Amino acid sequence: MNTHKTLLHLAISAALFLPFSLQAANTADVPCNSTAECAAQAAKIGASTDKRALKGGAYESQFAWMNRINKASIVMLTEQGIVSAPQGKRIASGVQHVIDQAGQPDGKRPSDVLQVEKIMIDKIGPEASLIHSGRSRQDMYATYRLAVLRAQVLDFSDGLNSVRERLLKVAGDNVDTLIPAYTNGVQAMPISYAHYLLAFEAAFQRDAQRIHELYQRLNLSPMGTAVLANSGWPLDRERLATLLGFDGVRENSLDSSQVSTFDIPLEAAGIASSSAIRVGALIGDIHTQYHQTRPWLLLEEGSTYTSSAMPQKRNPGLLMRTRESASNVVGLAGATTIRAHNVTTGMTDYKIAFDELGLFESATQMFKRLDSVLDALVINPERAMEELDNDWTTSMELADTLEREHKVPFRIGHSFASLIVGQARKEGLLPKNFPYADAQKLYTKAAQKYKWQEQKLPLSESEFRATLSPRTMVETRKGTGGPQPAEVKRMLAAAQKVLVADQNWMSKRRQHLLDADQALDKAFNRLAQP
C-alpha cells in the first residue's frame, strides 16, 4: 500500500513539473502580433485555420464568422440572464474591439476561437471568457462550416440558374432548327435543337430541386450544442439559429456537430458532381460536331484560338476548359467522399473537405465557362438539315406511317424500311433519290416474308417521299414531351416559368440571410451601445 502511494505521489509530482512543451498547447496562452503569426501558431498545433476568404459575402471568412457567432452568443447569453446586463454590455464592447482592431494597419484577424478570445481578454479582462459559456470549438466550427457550405451552395445555384437561362434563350431561337439525335453514338432520329437543349435544362432543373431539398436539411444550426452533448447552461439554441440566419436547429446534439457533418456536405457534393457529368456530356456533344470537316455547330470567330503552326485550325479552348472544370468537379466530389470514408466519428477529416478541396469553387467556374460556350455557339440550320438528308434517320417513320395510316403490322414496316436502308447504303443512295420502283419491290418482299395478304406498297411516290422528310417526321410527332414545335414551345414556356420561380427562391434565401444579419447587428448594437 505504501509503495502504491509513493508511486502515485511521484506520478503527480512528475506531471506538475513536466516542461510546457509536453502539455497540450493553448493558442490563448501564446501571444501573436499579426494575422500571419496567429495562423502559423494555430497551424503548428493542427488547430483550424482559415486558408482563404470566400468571395461574395461580408461574413464568410472564419475570423468574421467567429465575430458573428460572438455577437449572437453575447446577445443570447444576456437575454437568458446567463450573464448580467452590465456584463453583457462589457463583453459586447470586447467583441466590437476585436472587429475594430482588425481594420487597423497593425490589426489581427486570427481564425482560432481562443486567439479571438485573447484579443478580447487583453482589452477587457478575463470576464470576456464568459462569452464561451456553454459552447465549444466544436459547435462554433460546425456552424461556421455550414455557413460556408450554405454560401457556396447558393453561389452554385446562381451559376446553375444562369446556365439554365442561357439554354432556354438558345432553345427559343432554335425551335425550328432540325438536327440529328443520336443513340449508341449513331444517328437515330431528327429532333429540333430546342428539344435537345430542353432535355438538358430539364436535368439542370432537377438539380435545382435537389438544391432546394438539400437547403432544408443544410440550413439547421448546430450552435449551442457545445462539444456534442449540450451544456449545463440553459442556452436558447433557437434564438442563436435565428440570429445566424438558420431556419431552425438540428436537434440531436451529437448529430449537429459530428454526424450530419458527414452526409450534408456529401449530399451537396453529389449534386455538384451530377451537374458536372451532364455538363461534360453537353460539351462532348458540341465537341463531336467540332471534329467534323463540315460541322453544323461551331464557336464564333474570336472565341477560339489559332494554332501556332497550322493556320487552318481554330482550337476550341472554351470547350476544353469547360470540360476540364467539369472533370475537376467530379474528381473533387469523389475526393470529398474519400475524405469521409472509414473515418471515425468526430474527426476533422471530413468536416470541411468540400471547402479545402475547392469543390464548389470549381463548380462555379464550370458554370461560368459553360455560359461562355453557350454565348459563343453558332448554329447552322441548313448544314444540320443536310446532315439529316444524308442519312436514313427517318426510316422508322416508314414503319410508323404504314401502321398508322394503312394498318400494316409494325414488324412488316420495320423489315421493309430495313431492306431499303441496306440497299441504299450498298448503292450510295439517299432518301431523296432512292428509286420508288425499288421501294415497291422491297415492300412486296417484306410482306411475303410475313405472309401478309396485301403485298403492294400502299404509299404513293409523293407519300413515300414525304414520309422520309425530317421536318414531316418532327412535325407529325404526337404526345407529351415530343419534338413537335407546338409541344416544344409549351415546354419552353413551362421551363421559363419554373426558372423564374427558382430564381425567386434564391432571392428569398439570400434576403433571409441579409435580414438575419441586420437583425443580429441591431440586437448586438442595442446591447453594446454606451
Short mmCIF file of C-alpha atoms in Angstrom, two decimals:
data_model
loop_
_atom_site.label_atom_id
_atom_site.label_comp_id
_atom_site.label_asym_id
_atom_site.label_seq_id
_atom_site.Cartn_x
_atom_site.Cartn_y
_atom_site.Cartn_z
CA MET A 1 0.00 0.00 0.00
CA ASN A 2 2.81 2.42 0.92
CA THR A 3 4.58 1.57 -2.31
CA HIS A 4 1.40 2.33 -4.27
CA LYS A 5 1.04 5.75 -2.57
CA THR A 6 4.67 6.58 -3.22
CA LEU A 7 4.34 5.77 -6.91
CA LEU A 8 1.15 7.82 -7.12
CA HIS A 9 2.82 10.82 -5.46
CA LEU A 10 5.77 10.51 -7.84
CA ALA A 11 3.44 10.43 -10.84
CA ILE A 12 1.61 13.56 -9.68
CA SER A 13 4.87 15.37 -8.96
CA ALA A 14 6.24 14.44 -12.37
CA ALA A 15 3.11 15.74 -14.07
CA LEU A 16 3.38 19.06 -12.22
CA PHE A 17 6.98 19.55 -13.31
CA LEU A 18 6.58 18.46 -16.96
CA PRO A 19 8.01 21.02 -19.35
CA PHE A 20 5.43 23.18 -21.12
CA SER A 21 6.28 21.61 -24.47
CA LEU A 22 4.80 18.29 -23.35
CA GLN A 23 1.46 19.80 -22.32
CA ALA A 24 -1.43 20.46 -24.67
CA ALA A 25 -0.78 23.71 -26.48
CA ASN A 26 -3.25 26.52 -25.83
CA THR A 27 -3.46 29.17 -28.53
CA ALA A 28 -4.79 31.65 -25.98
CA ASP A 29 -1.57 31.41 -23.95
CA VAL A 30 0.79 32.26 -26.80
CA PRO A 31 0.71 35.91 -27.87
CA CYS A 32 0.71 36.63 -31.60
CA ASN A 33 1.36 40.01 -33.14
CA SER A 34 -0.09 39.64 -36.64
CA THR A 35 -2.68 37.66 -38.56
CA ALA A 36 0.06 35.60 -40.20
CA GLU A 37 1.74 34.83 -36.86
CA CYS A 38 -1.60 33.83 -35.31
CA ALA A 39 -2.27 31.49 -38.26
CA ALA A 40 1.22 29.99 -38.05
CA GLN A 41 0.82 29.24 -34.33
CA ALA A 42 -2.57 27.63 -34.88
CA ALA A 43 -1.30 25.61 -37.83
CA LYS A 44 1.71 24.40 -35.84
CA ILE A 45 -0.53 22.51 -33.44
CA GLY A 46 -3.09 21.46 -36.07
CA ALA A 47 -5.81 23.87 -34.97
CA SER A 48 -8.30 25.02 -37.57
CA THR A 49 -7.13 27.97 -39.65
CA ASP A 50 -8.78 29.94 -42.40
CA LYS A 51 -6.89 29.07 -45.58
CA ARG A 52 -8.70 31.62 -47.70
CA ALA A 53 -11.52 34.14 -47.51
CA LEU A 54 -14.52 33.31 -49.66
CA LYS A 55 -15.89 35.74 -52.20
CA GLY A 56 -19.30 37.34 -52.22
CA GLY A 57 -20.17 37.95 -48.57
CA ALA A 58 -19.17 40.17 -45.71
CA TYR A 59 -19.22 37.35 -43.15
CA GLU A 60 -17.66 34.41 -44.95
CA SER A 61 -14.11 34.36 -43.58
CA GLN A 62 -13.60 32.27 -40.45
CA PHE A 63 -12.47 35.33 -38.46
CA ALA A 64 -15.58 37.27 -39.46
CA TRP A 65 -17.83 34.34 -38.65
CA MET A 66 -16.28 33.93 -35.22
CA ASN A 67 -17.28 37.55 -34.63
CA ARG A 68 -20.80 36.90 -35.89
CA ILE A 69 -21.09 33.92 -33.56
CA ASN A 70 -19.67 36.02 -30.71
CA LYS A 71 -22.28 38.70 -31.37
CA ALA A 72 -25.09 36.15 -31.36
CA SER A 73 -23.69 34.41 -28.28
CA ILE A 74 -23.48 37.52 -26.11
CA VAL A 75 -26.95 38.69 -27.20
CA MET A 76 -28.44 35.30 -26.30
CA LEU A 77 -26.48 34.91 -23.03
CA THR A 78 -27.63 38.34 -21.89
CA GLU A 79 -31.25 37.73 -22.89
CA GLN A 80 -31.20 34.42 -21.00
CA GLY A 81 -29.68 36.03 -17.90
CA ILE A 82 -26.64 33.75 -18.04
CA VAL A 83 -24.58 36.92 -17.90
CA SER A 84 -25.89 40.10 -16.32
CA ALA A 85 -26.82 43.11 -18.42
CA PRO A 86 -23.69 45.06 -17.32
CA GLN A 87 -21.51 42.03 -18.10
CA GLY A 88 -23.21 41.62 -21.46
CA LYS A 89 -22.55 45.25 -22.34
CA ARG A 90 -18.89 45.00 -21.32
CA ILE A 91 -18.34 41.74 -23.21
CA ALA A 92 -20.11 43.21 -26.25
CA SER A 93 -17.58 46.04 -26.19
CA GLY A 94 -14.84 43.42 -26.27
CA VAL A 95 -16.45 41.78 -29.31
CA GLN A 96 -16.62 45.15 -31.02
CA HIS A 97 -12.98 45.80 -30.18
CA VAL A 98 -11.96 42.60 -31.98
CA ILE A 99 -13.82 43.79 -35.06
CA ASP A 100 -12.49 47.35 -34.89
CA GLN A 101 -8.83 46.44 -34.36
CA ALA A 102 -8.91 44.16 -37.39
CA GLY A 103 -9.39 47.21 -39.57
CA GLN A 104 -6.28 48.93 -38.29
CA PRO A 105 -2.91 48.71 -40.10
CA ASP A 106 -1.49 46.54 -37.31
CA GLY A 107 -4.76 44.70 -36.68
CA LYS A 108 -5.08 40.93 -36.33
CA ARG A 109 -7.64 38.62 -37.94
CA PRO A 110 -6.98 35.20 -36.35
CA SER A 111 -9.31 32.34 -37.14
CA ASP A 112 -8.86 30.28 -33.99
CA VAL A 113 -11.54 30.74 -31.29
CA LEU A 114 -9.10 31.17 -28.42
CA GLN A 115 -6.95 33.64 -30.34
CA VAL A 116 -10.00 35.78 -30.95
CA GLU A 117 -10.96 35.45 -27.30
CA LYS A 118 -7.46 36.52 -26.20
CA ILE A 119 -7.82 39.83 -28.05
CA MET A 120 -10.98 40.41 -26.01
CA ILE A 121 -9.31 39.43 -22.74
CA ASP A 122 -6.37 41.74 -23.42
CA LYS A 123 -8.88 44.58 -23.83
CA ILE A 124 -11.50 43.98 -21.10
CA GLY A 125 -10.02 41.26 -18.88
CA PRO A 126 -10.86 37.61 -18.14
CA GLU A 127 -14.56 38.44 -17.87
CA ALA A 128 -14.52 38.25 -21.66
CA SER A 129 -14.29 34.45 -21.43
CA LEU A 130 -17.87 34.33 -20.12
CA ILE A 131 -18.89 34.54 -23.78
CA HIS A 132 -17.73 30.92 -24.07
CA SER A 133 -20.38 29.72 -21.61
CA GLY A 134 -21.98 26.55 -22.92
CA ARG A 135 -20.12 26.40 -26.19
CA SER A 136 -17.04 24.83 -27.81
CA ARG A 137 -14.89 24.98 -30.88
CA GLN A 138 -16.97 22.00 -32.00
CA ASP A 139 -20.34 23.73 -32.32
CA MET A 140 -18.78 27.04 -33.38
CA TYR A 141 -16.79 25.50 -36.22
CA ALA A 142 -19.69 23.27 -37.25
CA THR A 143 -21.79 26.43 -37.51
CA TYR A 144 -19.14 28.28 -39.48
CA ARG A 145 -18.63 25.36 -41.86
CA LEU A 146 -22.34 25.10 -42.52
CA ALA A 147 -22.42 28.82 -43.22
CA VAL A 148 -19.58 28.35 -45.73
CA LEU A 149 -21.39 25.43 -47.37
CA ARG A 150 -24.62 27.45 -47.40
CA ALA A 151 -22.90 30.34 -49.20
CA GLN A 152 -21.20 28.04 -51.69
CA VAL A 153 -24.39 26.11 -52.47
CA LEU A 154 -26.22 29.39 -53.11
CA ASP A 155 -23.43 30.55 -55.43
CA PHE A 156 -23.60 27.17 -57.17
CA SER A 157 -27.35 27.59 -57.56
CA ASP A 158 -26.88 31.04 -59.09
CA GLY A 159 -24.44 29.56 -61.61
CA LEU A 160 -26.84 26.73 -62.38
CA ASN A 161 -29.72 29.15 -62.98
CA SER A 162 -27.53 31.29 -65.24
CA VAL A 163 -26.78 28.27 -67.42
CA ARG A 164 -30.47 27.32 -67.50
CA GLU A 165 -31.37 30.84 -68.61
CA ARG A 166 -28.89 30.67 -71.49
CA LEU A 167 -30.07 27.21 -72.52
CA LEU A 168 -33.64 28.48 -72.72
CA LYS A 169 -32.55 31.51 -74.76
CA VAL A 170 -30.72 29.35 -77.32
CA ALA A 171 -33.63 26.90 -77.35
CA GLY A 172 -36.12 29.69 -78.00
CA ASP A 173 -34.11 30.73 -81.05
CA ASN A 174 -33.99 27.17 -82.44
CA VAL A 175 -37.47 25.69 -82.17
CA ASP A 176 -37.47 25.09 -85.95
CA THR A 177 -33.79 24.10 -86.25
CA LEU A 178 -33.76 20.38 -87.02
CA ILE A 179 -30.75 18.30 -86.03
CA PRO A 180 -29.86 14.62 -85.78
CA ALA A 181 -30.30 12.94 -82.41
CA TYR A 182 -28.07 10.02 -81.52
CA THR A 183 -28.28 6.78 -79.57
CA ASN A 184 -25.33 4.45 -79.11
CA GLY A 185 -23.27 7.07 -80.93
CA VAL A 186 -25.27 6.53 -84.14
CA GLN A 187 -27.66 8.95 -85.83
CA ALA A 188 -31.14 7.90 -84.73
CA MET A 189 -33.95 10.39 -85.39
CA PRO A 190 -34.47 14.05 -86.26
CA ILE A 191 -35.43 16.42 -83.47
CA SER A 192 -35.16 20.17 -83.03
CA TYR A 193 -32.16 21.75 -81.33
CA ALA A 194 -34.61 23.35 -78.92
CA HIS A 195 -35.88 19.89 -77.96
CA TYR A 196 -32.30 18.76 -77.37
CA LEU A 197 -31.44 21.75 -75.16
CA LEU A 198 -34.66 21.45 -73.19
CA ALA A 199 -33.63 17.93 -72.22
CA PHE A 200 -30.51 19.30 -70.54
CA GLU A 201 -32.43 22.18 -68.99
CA ALA A 202 -34.86 19.65 -67.51
CA ALA A 203 -31.92 17.79 -65.97
CA PHE A 204 -30.49 21.00 -64.50
CA GLN A 205 -33.98 21.86 -63.27
CA ARG A 206 -33.89 18.64 -61.26
CA ASP A 207 -30.58 19.77 -59.77
CA ALA A 208 -32.30 22.98 -58.69
CA GLN A 209 -34.98 20.89 -56.99
CA ARG A 210 -32.26 18.87 -55.26
CA ILE A 211 -30.67 22.08 -54.02
CA HIS A 212 -33.98 23.26 -52.56
CA GLU A 213 -34.40 19.96 -50.76
CA LEU A 214 -30.80 19.96 -49.58
CA TYR A 215 -31.13 23.50 -48.25
CA GLN A 216 -33.92 22.44 -45.91
CA ARG A 217 -31.57 19.89 -44.35
CA LEU A 218 -28.46 22.06 -44.58
CA ASN A 219 -29.73 25.29 -43.02
CA LEU A 220 -30.22 23.98 -39.47
CA SER A 221 -27.99 25.34 -36.72
CA PRO A 222 -25.58 23.28 -34.59
CA MET A 223 -24.84 26.28 -32.38
CA GLY A 224 -25.42 25.79 -28.66
CA THR A 225 -24.63 22.07 -28.54
CA ALA A 226 -21.14 22.68 -27.08
CA VAL A 227 -18.81 19.73 -27.66
CA LEU A 228 -21.55 17.25 -28.60
CA ALA A 229 -23.91 16.80 -25.64
CA ASN A 230 -25.06 20.36 -24.85
CA SER A 231 -24.06 22.06 -21.61
CA GLY A 232 -25.35 22.82 -18.15
CA TRP A 233 -26.41 26.30 -19.28
CA PRO A 234 -29.99 26.96 -20.42
CA LEU A 235 -28.96 28.21 -23.85
CA ASP A 236 -31.63 29.32 -26.31
CA ARG A 237 -30.49 27.43 -29.40
CA GLU A 238 -33.46 28.61 -31.42
CA ARG A 239 -32.52 32.24 -30.77
CA LEU A 240 -28.93 31.57 -31.88
CA ALA A 241 -30.22 29.90 -35.06
CA THR A 242 -32.42 32.88 -35.92
CA LEU A 243 -29.66 35.41 -35.30
CA LEU A 244 -27.26 33.49 -37.55
CA GLY A 245 -29.67 33.07 -40.45
CA PHE A 246 -30.59 29.42 -39.95
CA ASP A 247 -34.14 28.15 -40.40
CA GLY A 248 -34.08 26.08 -37.21
CA VAL A 249 -31.85 23.83 -35.11
CA ARG A 250 -30.50 20.37 -35.76
CA GLU A 251 -31.97 18.67 -32.73
CA ASN A 252 -29.68 15.81 -31.79
CA SER A 253 -26.60 17.45 -30.32
CA LEU A 254 -24.25 14.66 -31.42
CA ASP A 255 -25.68 14.73 -34.92
CA SER A 256 -25.33 18.52 -35.08
CA SER A 257 -21.56 18.77 -34.99
CA GLN A 258 -20.30 15.22 -35.55
CA VAL A 259 -22.63 13.09 -37.72
CA SER A 260 -24.52 15.45 -40.04
CA THR A 261 -21.10 16.80 -40.95
CA PHE A 262 -20.65 13.57 -42.90
CA ASP A 263 -23.79 13.46 -45.03
CA ILE A 264 -24.81 17.08 -45.58
CA PRO A 265 -21.58 18.06 -47.40
CA LEU A 266 -21.61 14.75 -49.27
CA GLU A 267 -25.16 15.39 -50.47
CA ALA A 268 -24.10 18.81 -51.73
CA ALA A 269 -21.02 17.31 -53.39
CA GLY A 270 -23.22 14.72 -55.10
CA ILE A 271 -25.39 17.42 -56.66
CA ALA A 272 -22.32 19.25 -57.95
CA SER A 273 -20.92 16.02 -59.40
CA SER A 274 -24.24 15.17 -61.03
CA SER A 275 -24.36 18.56 -62.75
CA ALA A 276 -20.75 18.25 -63.85
CA ILE A 277 -21.32 14.88 -65.52
CA ARG A 278 -24.09 16.37 -67.65
CA VAL A 279 -22.03 19.46 -68.41
CA GLY A 280 -19.36 17.09 -69.70
CA ALA A 281 -21.92 15.29 -71.87
CA LEU A 282 -23.19 18.58 -73.30
CA ILE A 283 -19.65 19.71 -74.13
CA GLY A 284 -18.91 16.28 -75.60
CA ASP A 285 -21.87 16.59 -77.98
CA ILE A 286 -20.69 20.01 -79.14
CA HIS A 287 -17.11 18.80 -79.50
CA THR A 288 -18.24 15.80 -81.56
CA GLN A 289 -19.63 18.21 -84.14
CA TYR A 290 -16.49 20.30 -83.90
CA HIS A 291 -14.49 17.27 -85.06
CA GLN A 292 -16.32 17.22 -88.40
CA THR A 293 -14.98 18.72 -91.62
CA ARG A 294 -18.30 20.49 -92.16
CA PRO A 295 -19.95 20.81 -88.73
CA TRP A 296 -23.36 22.33 -88.16
CA LEU A 297 -22.32 23.55 -84.72
CA LEU A 298 -19.33 25.85 -84.18
CA LEU A 299 -17.97 28.55 -81.89
CA GLU A 300 -17.94 32.07 -83.24
CA GLU A 301 -14.72 33.59 -84.53
CA GLY A 302 -12.92 35.27 -81.66
CA SER A 303 -13.94 32.56 -79.22
CA THR A 304 -11.31 30.12 -80.46
CA TYR A 305 -7.54 30.34 -80.73
CA THR A 306 -5.28 29.62 -83.68
CA SER A 307 -2.59 27.00 -83.93
CA SER A 308 0.99 28.28 -83.72
CA ALA A 309 1.86 26.15 -86.75
CA MET A 310 -1.31 25.24 -88.70
CA PRO A 311 -3.20 28.30 -89.98
CA GLN A 312 -6.41 26.41 -90.77
CA LYS A 313 -7.02 25.36 -87.15
CA ARG A 314 -9.48 27.02 -84.79
CA ASN A 315 -8.87 25.38 -81.43
CA PRO A 316 -11.96 25.27 -79.18
CA GLY A 317 -10.31 26.29 -75.92
CA LEU A 318 -13.67 27.20 -74.35
CA LEU A 319 -14.87 23.62 -74.79
CA MET A 320 -11.71 22.13 -73.36
CA ARG A 321 -11.57 24.46 -70.36
CA THR A 322 -15.24 23.79 -69.56
CA ARG A 323 -14.77 20.03 -69.77
CA GLU A 324 -11.67 20.30 -67.57
CA SER A 325 -13.68 22.17 -64.94
CA ALA A 326 -16.43 19.56 -65.11
CA SER A 327 -13.89 16.76 -64.68
CA ASN A 328 -12.34 18.61 -61.75
CA VAL A 329 -15.74 18.82 -60.05
CA VAL A 330 -16.36 15.10 -60.45
CA GLY A 331 -12.89 14.33 -59.11
CA LEU A 332 -13.14 16.72 -56.17
CA ALA A 333 -16.57 15.36 -55.25
CA GLY A 334 -15.01 11.91 -55.17
CA ALA A 335 -12.14 13.18 -53.05
CA THR A 336 -14.63 14.76 -50.65
CA THR A 337 -16.29 11.36 -50.31
CA ILE A 338 -12.96 9.60 -49.77
CA ARG A 339 -12.07 12.08 -47.01
CA ALA A 340 -15.20 10.90 -45.17
CA HIS A 341 -14.69 7.19 -45.86
CA ASN A 342 -13.59 4.95 -42.98
CA VAL A 343 -13.14 7.87 -40.58
CA THR A 344 -14.36 7.56 -37.01
CA THR A 345 -17.00 9.99 -35.80
CA GLY A 346 -15.74 13.36 -34.60
CA MET A 347 -12.55 13.59 -36.62
CA THR A 348 -11.92 16.69 -38.65
CA ASP A 349 -11.00 14.83 -41.88
CA TYR A 350 -14.45 15.08 -43.38
CA LYS A 351 -15.91 18.22 -41.86
CA ILE A 352 -14.50 20.87 -44.20
CA ALA A 353 -13.15 18.75 -47.07
CA PHE A 354 -15.52 20.31 -49.62
CA ASP A 355 -14.02 23.75 -48.96
CA GLU A 356 -10.37 22.79 -48.54
CA LEU A 357 -10.52 20.90 -51.85
CA GLY A 358 -12.22 23.82 -53.62
CA LEU A 359 -15.13 21.72 -54.89
CA PHE A 360 -17.72 24.46 -55.25
CA GLU A 361 -15.19 27.00 -56.43
CA SER A 362 -14.51 24.65 -59.34
CA ALA A 363 -18.23 24.06 -59.88
CA THR A 364 -18.96 27.78 -60.06
CA GLN A 365 -16.09 28.21 -62.53
CA MET A 366 -17.53 25.33 -64.58
CA PHE A 367 -20.86 27.12 -64.96
CA LYS A 368 -19.18 30.40 -65.92
CA ARG A 369 -17.22 28.61 -68.61
CA LEU A 370 -20.33 26.86 -69.90
CA ASP A 371 -22.02 30.27 -70.08
CA SER A 372 -19.21 31.41 -72.36
CA VAL A 373 -19.65 28.34 -74.58
CA LEU A 374 -23.40 28.91 -74.93
CA ASP A 375 -22.84 32.59 -75.69
CA ALA A 376 -20.36 31.67 -78.45
CA LEU A 377 -22.40 28.93 -80.18
CA VAL A 378 -23.01 29.34 -83.91
CA ILE A 379 -25.70 27.02 -85.27
CA ASN A 380 -26.09 26.34 -88.98
CA PRO A 381 -29.65 25.02 -89.58
CA GLU A 382 -29.04 24.39 -93.30
CA ARG A 383 -25.98 22.25 -92.60
CA ALA A 384 -27.86 20.35 -89.87
CA MET A 385 -30.67 19.61 -92.31
CA GLU A 386 -28.13 18.45 -94.89
CA GLU A 387 -26.74 16.06 -92.27
CA LEU A 388 -30.22 14.63 -91.79
CA ASP A 389 -30.86 14.33 -95.53
CA ASN A 390 -27.58 12.46 -95.99
CA ASP A 391 -28.65 9.55 -93.79
CA TRP A 392 -31.71 7.40 -93.26
CA THR A 393 -32.69 8.92 -89.91
CA THR A 394 -36.38 8.92 -90.86
CA SER A 395 -36.60 5.27 -91.90
CA MET A 396 -38.54 4.34 -88.77
CA GLU A 397 -41.27 6.72 -89.93
CA LEU A 398 -41.92 4.38 -92.88
CA ALA A 399 -42.93 1.64 -90.46
CA ASP A 400 -44.91 4.07 -88.31
CA THR A 401 -46.79 5.56 -91.27
CA LEU A 402 -47.67 2.17 -92.73
CA GLU A 403 -49.06 1.04 -89.38
CA ARG A 404 -50.79 4.35 -88.56
CA GLU A 405 -52.32 5.04 -91.97
CA HIS A 406 -52.69 1.57 -93.51
CA LYS A 407 -52.82 -0.87 -90.56
CA VAL A 408 -49.69 -2.70 -91.70
CA PRO A 409 -48.14 -4.54 -88.71
CA PHE A 410 -45.09 -2.68 -87.43
CA ARG A 411 -42.70 -5.59 -87.91
CA ILE A 412 -43.52 -5.73 -91.64
CA GLY A 413 -42.94 -2.00 -91.95
CA HIS A 414 -39.70 -2.29 -89.99
CA SER A 415 -38.49 -5.10 -92.25
CA PHE A 416 -39.40 -3.02 -95.33
CA ALA A 417 -37.50 0.02 -94.06
CA SER A 418 -34.51 -2.12 -93.12
CA LEU A 419 -34.38 -3.57 -96.64
CA ILE A 420 -34.43 -0.07 -98.13
CA VAL A 421 -31.61 1.15 -95.87
CA GLY A 422 -29.49 -1.92 -96.65
CA GLN A 423 -29.80 -1.44 -100.40
CA ALA A 424 -29.38 2.33 -100.18
CA ARG A 425 -26.14 2.15 -98.25
CA LYS A 426 -24.79 -0.52 -100.57
CA GLU A 427 -25.52 1.61 -103.63
CA GLY A 428 -24.85 5.04 -102.11
CA LEU A 429 -28.45 6.21 -102.36
CA LEU A 430 -30.23 8.79 -100.20
CA PRO A 431 -33.92 9.27 -99.27
CA LYS A 432 -34.31 11.95 -101.95
CA ASN A 433 -33.11 9.72 -104.81
CA PHE A 434 -34.00 6.18 -103.76
CA PRO A 435 -36.00 4.68 -106.68
CA TYR A 436 -39.70 4.37 -105.89
CA ALA A 437 -39.90 1.25 -108.04
CA ASP A 438 -37.26 -0.42 -105.87
CA ALA A 439 -39.24 0.56 -102.79
CA GLN A 440 -42.30 -1.20 -104.22
CA LYS A 441 -40.33 -4.39 -104.84
CA LEU A 442 -38.83 -4.37 -101.34
CA TYR A 443 -42.24 -3.87 -99.73
CA THR A 444 -43.52 -6.92 -101.59
CA LYS A 445 -40.53 -8.90 -100.32
CA ALA A 446 -41.18 -7.83 -96.70
CA ALA A 447 -44.89 -8.65 -96.98
CA GLN A 448 -44.15 -12.10 -98.39
CA LYS A 449 -41.70 -12.78 -95.56
CA TYR A 450 -44.53 -12.35 -93.04
CA LYS A 451 -47.22 -13.85 -95.39
CA TRP A 452 -49.15 -10.56 -95.34
CA GLN A 453 -52.15 -10.57 -97.68
CA GLU A 454 -51.64 -7.06 -99.09
CA GLN A 455 -48.28 -7.17 -100.87
CA LYS A 456 -48.48 -3.89 -102.80
CA LEU A 457 -46.90 -0.78 -101.22
CA PRO A 458 -49.90 1.31 -100.11
CA LEU A 459 -47.94 4.60 -100.33
CA SER A 460 -47.84 6.71 -103.48
CA GLU A 461 -44.47 8.08 -104.54
CA SER A 462 -45.27 11.52 -103.12
CA GLU A 463 -46.41 9.94 -99.84
CA PHE A 464 -43.25 7.82 -99.78
CA ARG A 465 -41.04 10.91 -100.22
CA ALA A 466 -42.99 12.93 -97.63
CA THR A 467 -42.67 10.13 -95.11
CA LEU A 468 -38.89 10.31 -95.43
CA SER A 469 -38.82 14.08 -94.78
CA PRO A 470 -37.16 15.00 -91.43
CA ARG A 471 -39.43 18.01 -90.98
CA THR A 472 -42.55 15.97 -91.63
CA MET A 473 -41.39 13.37 -89.12
CA VAL A 474 -40.78 16.01 -86.43
CA GLU A 475 -43.99 17.92 -87.08
CA THR A 476 -46.17 14.80 -87.02
CA ARG A 477 -44.93 13.55 -83.64
CA LYS A 478 -47.68 13.10 -81.07
CA GLY A 479 -47.83 13.03 -77.32
CA THR A 480 -46.48 14.97 -74.39
CA GLY A 481 -42.82 15.98 -74.50
CA GLY A 482 -42.10 15.34 -78.17
CA PRO A 483 -40.06 17.47 -80.59
CA GLN A 484 -43.10 18.83 -82.49
CA PRO A 485 -42.91 22.66 -82.49
CA ALA A 486 -46.11 23.26 -80.55
CA GLU A 487 -45.03 20.90 -77.78
CA VAL A 488 -41.52 22.34 -77.69
CA LYS A 489 -42.96 25.84 -77.33
CA ARG A 490 -45.20 24.64 -74.48
CA MET A 491 -42.24 23.01 -72.68
CA LEU A 492 -40.14 26.12 -73.26
CA ALA A 493 -42.77 28.36 -71.65
CA ALA A 494 -43.17 25.94 -68.73
CA ALA A 495 -39.39 25.77 -68.18
CA GLN A 496 -39.12 29.55 -68.21
CA LYS A 497 -41.86 29.75 -65.58
CA VAL A 498 -40.07 27.23 -63.36
CA LEU A 499 -36.78 29.09 -63.77
CA VAL A 500 -38.37 32.35 -62.62
CA ALA A 501 -39.76 30.54 -59.56
CA ASP A 502 -36.32 29.09 -58.81
CA GLN A 503 -34.70 32.49 -59.18
CA ASN A 504 -37.28 33.90 -56.78
CA TRP A 505 -36.48 31.09 -54.34
CA MET A 506 -32.84 32.13 -54.49
CA SER A 507 -33.71 35.78 -53.90
CA LYS A 508 -35.77 34.86 -50.84
CA ARG A 509 -32.98 32.72 -49.37
CA ARG A 510 -30.42 35.48 -49.82
CA GLN A 511 -32.79 38.13 -48.47
CA HIS A 512 -33.44 35.95 -45.42
CA LEU A 513 -29.70 35.87 -44.70
CA LEU A 514 -29.41 39.64 -45.14
CA ASP A 515 -32.37 40.16 -42.82
CA ALA A 516 -30.79 37.89 -40.22
CA ASP A 517 -27.54 39.85 -40.43
CA GLN A 518 -29.40 43.10 -39.90
CA ALA A 519 -31.42 41.67 -37.00
CA LEU A 520 -28.26 40.40 -35.31
CA ASP A 521 -26.47 43.72 -35.74
CA LYS A 522 -29.48 45.57 -34.38
CA ALA A 523 -29.70 43.35 -31.27
CA PHE A 524 -25.93 43.50 -30.74
CA ASN A 525 -25.70 47.27 -31.20
CA ARG A 526 -28.54 47.76 -28.73
CA LEU A 527 -26.57 45.73 -26.17
CA ALA A 528 -23.19 47.32 -26.95
CA GLN A 529 -24.28 50.96 -27.04
CA PRO A 530 -22.76 53.15 -24.28
#
